[in-house]
Amino acid sequence: MSASADVERAVGLIEHTIRGLGIDPAASRTQREGHVAFALRRGSARILIAVHSPTDELKEGRLRVVAPVVQLPAPDRLPELCRELLEANASKLVGAAFAISGEEVVVVTERSVQDLDGSEVDGMIRNVGRLADAWDDALAERYGARRSSDA
């Protein structure tokens, strides 16, 4: 299967999964040059799902699922937060990782769209949403940060 066919197939799998969650994929879809994206909510978590087309650097398309968790705390709390997130990445999170994007802590997972199946799409979306929902209250309280869902 060609890389562009893999991307089209991945978009179809995502739409099917979103529909299974009771959400209209057309209402949550945006498209820009190089990627198709979907935005939805699961619990308190906002979930962003993007399929990136192949590029000169990446010969295959990529599926990335991201959920903002909390806004960054005050600068004096940042080292402690970063340490906790890195330790969680190493020992508590499976199939996803914490990262910082702009001024937010996010949960992210990514994989190639080659040989992607519907159960993987469903698992990625549910896992990222579950982790963001499970960690947002605790991180906000511990570090005096604002939950991204409240922003």
mmCIF file of C-alpha atoms in Angstrom:
data_model
loop_
_atom_site.group_PDB
_atom_site.id
_atom_site.type_symbol
_atom_site.label_atom_id
_atom_site.label_comp_id
_atom_site.label_asym_id
_atom_site.label_seq_id
_atom_site.Cartn_x
_atom_site.Cartn_y
_atom_site.Cartn_z
ATOM 1 C CA MET A 1 0.000 0.000 0.000
ATOM 2 C CA SER A 2 1.322 3.479 -0.812
ATOM 3 C CA ALA A 3 2.081 6.045 1.889
ATOM 4 C CA SER A 4 -0.792 8.271 0.741
ATOM 5 C CA ALA A 5 -3.189 5.300 0.797
ATOM 6 C CA ASP A 6 -2.018 4.537 4.359
ATOM 7 C CA VAL A 7 -2.860 8.124 5.354
ATOM 8 C CA GLU A 8 -6.330 7.936 3.778
ATOM 9 C CA ARG A 9 -6.967 4.611 5.486
ATOM 10 C CA ALA A 10 -5.841 6.060 8.853
ATOM 11 C CA VAL A 11 -8.258 8.983 8.480
ATOM 12 C CA GLY A 12 -11.076 6.512 7.826
ATOM 13 C CA LEU A 13 -10.134 4.479 10.912
ATOM 14 C CA ILE A 14 -10.106 7.629 13.043
ATOM 15 C CA GLU A 15 -13.502 8.727 11.723
ATOM 16 C CA HIS A 16 -14.908 5.261 12.483
ATOM 17 C CA THR A 17 -13.480 5.357 16.020
ATOM 18 C CA ILE A 18 -14.799 8.873 16.692
ATOM 19 C CA ARG A 19 -18.229 7.857 15.409
ATOM 20 C CA GLY A 20 -18.107 4.906 17.833
ATOM 21 C CA LEU A 21 -17.601 7.390 20.680
ATOM 22 C CA GLY A 22 -20.864 9.079 19.700
ATOM 23 C CA ILE A 23 -19.192 12.080 18.057
ATOM 24 C CA ASP A 24 -19.745 13.290 14.497
ATOM 25 C CA PRO A 25 -16.276 13.183 12.899
ATOM 26 C CA ALA A 26 -17.214 15.822 10.311
ATOM 27 C CA ALA A 27 -18.033 18.311 13.088
ATOM 28 C CA SER A 28 -14.660 17.775 14.772
ATOM 29 C CA ARG A 29 -12.492 17.674 11.619
ATOM 30 C CA THR A 30 -10.144 20.320 10.267
ATOM 31 C CA GLN A 31 -7.765 20.020 7.373
ATOM 32 C CA ARG A 32 -4.639 21.941 6.515
ATOM 33 C CA GLU A 33 -1.907 21.308 4.037
ATOM 34 C CA GLY A 34 -0.042 18.228 5.167
ATOM 35 C CA HIS A 35 -2.444 16.981 7.813
ATOM 36 C CA VAL A 36 -5.993 16.183 8.837
ATOM 37 C CA ALA A 37 -6.954 16.837 12.463
ATOM 38 C CA PHE A 38 -9.845 16.106 14.789
ATOM 39 C CA ALA A 39 -10.652 17.675 18.171
ATOM 40 C CA LEU A 40 -12.902 16.074 20.770
ATOM 41 C CA ARG A 41 -13.533 15.779 24.514
ATOM 42 C CA ARG A 42 -13.398 12.711 26.748
ATOM 43 C CA GLY A 43 -14.136 13.475 30.393
ATOM 44 C CA SER A 44 -12.312 16.670 31.278
ATOM 45 C CA ALA A 45 -9.708 16.031 28.571
ATOM 46 C CA ARG A 46 -9.546 17.736 25.185
ATOM 47 C CA ILE A 47 -8.027 15.351 22.661
ATOM 48 C CA LEU A 48 -6.386 16.405 19.418
ATOM 49 C CA ILE A 49 -5.861 13.722 16.782
ATOM 50 C CA ALA A 50 -3.742 14.475 13.726
ATOM 51 C CA VAL A 51 -2.696 12.444 10.726
ATOM 52 C CA HIS A 52 0.395 13.916 9.103
ATOM 53 C CA SER A 53 1.161 13.151 5.473
ATOM 54 C CA PRO A 54 4.590 11.859 4.474
ATOM 55 C CA THR A 55 7.325 14.454 3.990
ATOM 56 C CA ASP A 56 10.808 14.437 2.531
ATOM 57 C CA GLU A 57 12.157 13.573 5.996
ATOM 58 C CA LEU A 58 9.435 11.075 6.945
ATOM 59 C CA LYS A 59 8.597 8.627 4.197
ATOM 60 C CA GLU A 60 5.406 7.433 5.887
ATOM 61 C CA GLY A 61 2.456 9.217 7.441
ATOM 62 C CA ARG A 62 2.170 9.628 11.210
ATOM 63 C CA LEU A 63 -0.744 9.479 13.633
ATOM 64 C CA ARG A 64 -0.326 11.720 16.679
ATOM 65 C CA VAL A 65 -2.781 11.960 19.577
ATOM 66 C CA VAL A 66 -2.283 14.795 22.083
ATOM 67 C CA ALA A 67 -4.243 15.914 25.139
ATOM 68 C CA PRO A 68 -3.392 19.099 27.048
ATOM 69 C CA VAL A 69 -3.268 18.429 30.805
ATOM 70 C CA VAL A 70 -2.288 21.574 32.731
ATOM 71 C CA GLN A 71 -0.788 24.946 31.996
ATOM 72 C CA LEU A 72 2.776 25.359 33.192
ATOM 73 C CA PRO A 73 3.078 26.447 36.812
ATOM 74 C CA ALA A 74 5.128 29.329 38.169
ATOM 75 C CA PRO A 75 8.792 29.154 37.092
ATOM 76 C CA ASP A 76 9.994 28.175 40.579
ATOM 77 C CA ARG A 77 7.763 25.035 40.457
ATOM 78 C CA LEU A 78 8.796 24.001 36.941
ATOM 79 C CA PRO A 79 11.899 21.903 37.810
ATOM 80 C CA GLU A 80 9.927 19.831 40.325
ATOM 81 C CA LEU A 81 7.083 19.334 37.827
ATOM 82 C CA CYS A 82 9.478 18.321 35.040
ATOM 83 C CA ARG A 83 11.148 15.787 37.303
ATOM 84 C CA GLU A 84 7.782 14.245 38.228
ATOM 85 C CA LEU A 85 6.742 14.069 34.569
ATOM 86 C CA LEU A 86 10.001 12.418 33.496
ATOM 87 C CA GLU A 87 9.761 9.902 36.334
ATOM 88 C CA ALA A 88 6.155 9.165 35.353
ATOM 89 C CA ASN A 89 7.254 8.640 31.740
ATOM 90 C CA ALA A 90 9.810 6.091 32.940
ATOM 91 C CA SER A 91 7.638 4.164 35.374
ATOM 92 C CA LYS A 92 3.925 4.974 35.292
ATOM 93 C CA LEU A 93 2.835 5.740 31.723
ATOM 94 C CA VAL A 94 2.452 3.029 29.106
ATOM 95 C CA GLY A 95 2.022 3.803 25.414
ATOM 96 C CA ALA A 96 2.184 7.583 25.881
ATOM 97 C CA ALA A 97 4.399 10.233 27.453
ATOM 98 C CA PHE A 98 4.203 13.627 29.057
ATOM 99 C CA ALA A 99 5.704 16.529 27.134
ATOM 100 C CA ILE A 100 5.638 20.311 27.163
ATOM 101 C CA SER A 101 4.063 22.082 24.209
ATOM 102 C CA GLY A 102 4.128 25.852 24.370
ATOM 103 C CA GLU A 103 2.890 26.721 27.847
ATOM 104 C CA GLU A 104 1.127 23.415 28.541
ATOM 105 C CA VAL A 105 1.914 19.952 29.806
ATOM 106 C CA VAL A 106 0.465 17.448 27.345
ATOM 107 C CA VAL A 107 0.130 13.691 27.038
ATOM 108 C CA VAL A 108 1.203 12.489 23.607
ATOM 109 C CA THR A 109 1.458 9.279 21.636
ATOM 110 C CA GLU A 110 2.504 8.804 18.023
ATOM 111 C CA ARG A 111 3.028 6.010 15.527
ATOM 112 C CA SER A 112 3.354 5.347 11.828
ATOM 113 C CA VAL A 113 0.097 4.915 9.924
ATOM 114 C CA GLN A 114 1.562 1.918 8.119
ATOM 115 C CA ASP A 115 -0.293 -1.265 9.144
ATOM 116 C CA LEU A 116 -2.475 0.746 11.547
ATOM 117 C CA ASP A 117 -5.701 -0.930 12.637
ATOM 118 C CA GLY A 118 -8.864 0.314 14.296
ATOM 119 C CA SER A 119 -8.106 -1.177 17.709
ATOM 120 C CA GLU A 120 -4.813 0.740 17.802
ATOM 121 C CA VAL A 121 -6.546 4.019 16.949
ATOM 122 C CA ASP A 122 -9.177 3.385 19.617
ATOM 123 C CA GLY A 123 -6.525 2.423 22.169
ATOM 124 C CA MET A 124 -4.402 5.497 21.472
ATOM 125 C CA ILE A 125 -7.344 7.890 21.806
ATOM 126 C CA ARG A 126 -8.694 6.246 24.954
ATOM 127 C CA ASN A 127 -5.264 5.959 26.599
ATOM 128 C CA VAL A 128 -4.310 9.598 26.014
ATOM 129 C CA GLY A 129 -7.718 10.809 27.169
ATOM 130 C CA ARG A 130 -7.647 8.576 30.248
ATOM 131 C CA LEU A 131 -4.158 9.726 31.236
ATOM 132 C CA ALA A 132 -4.961 13.425 30.794
ATOM 133 C CA ASP A 133 -8.163 13.029 32.792
ATOM 134 C CA ALA A 134 -6.397 11.027 35.513
ATOM 135 C CA TRP A 135 -3.472 13.445 35.965
ATOM 136 C CA ASP A 136 -4.940 16.920 35.451
ATOM 137 C CA ASP A 137 -6.498 17.414 38.886
ATOM 138 C CA ALA A 138 -3.494 16.077 40.812
ATOM 139 C CA LEU A 139 -0.922 18.104 38.849
ATOM 140 C CA ALA A 140 -3.013 21.259 39.072
ATOM 141 C CA GLU A 141 -3.360 20.889 42.832
ATOM 142 C CA ARG A 142 0.242 19.866 43.498
ATOM 143 C CA TYR A 143 1.830 22.656 41.430
ATOM 144 C CA GLY A 144 -0.761 25.415 41.624
ATOM 145 C CA ALA A 145 -1.313 25.069 37.883
ATOM 146 C CA ARG A 146 -4.502 25.566 35.931
ATOM 147 C CA ARG A 147 -6.087 22.558 34.244
ATOM 148 C CA SER A 148 -6.015 22.969 30.481
ATOM 149 C CA SER A 149 -9.692 22.023 30.345
ATOM 150 C CA ASP A 150 -10.461 25.101 32.483
ATOM 151 C CA ALA A 151 -8.529 27.497 30.256
#
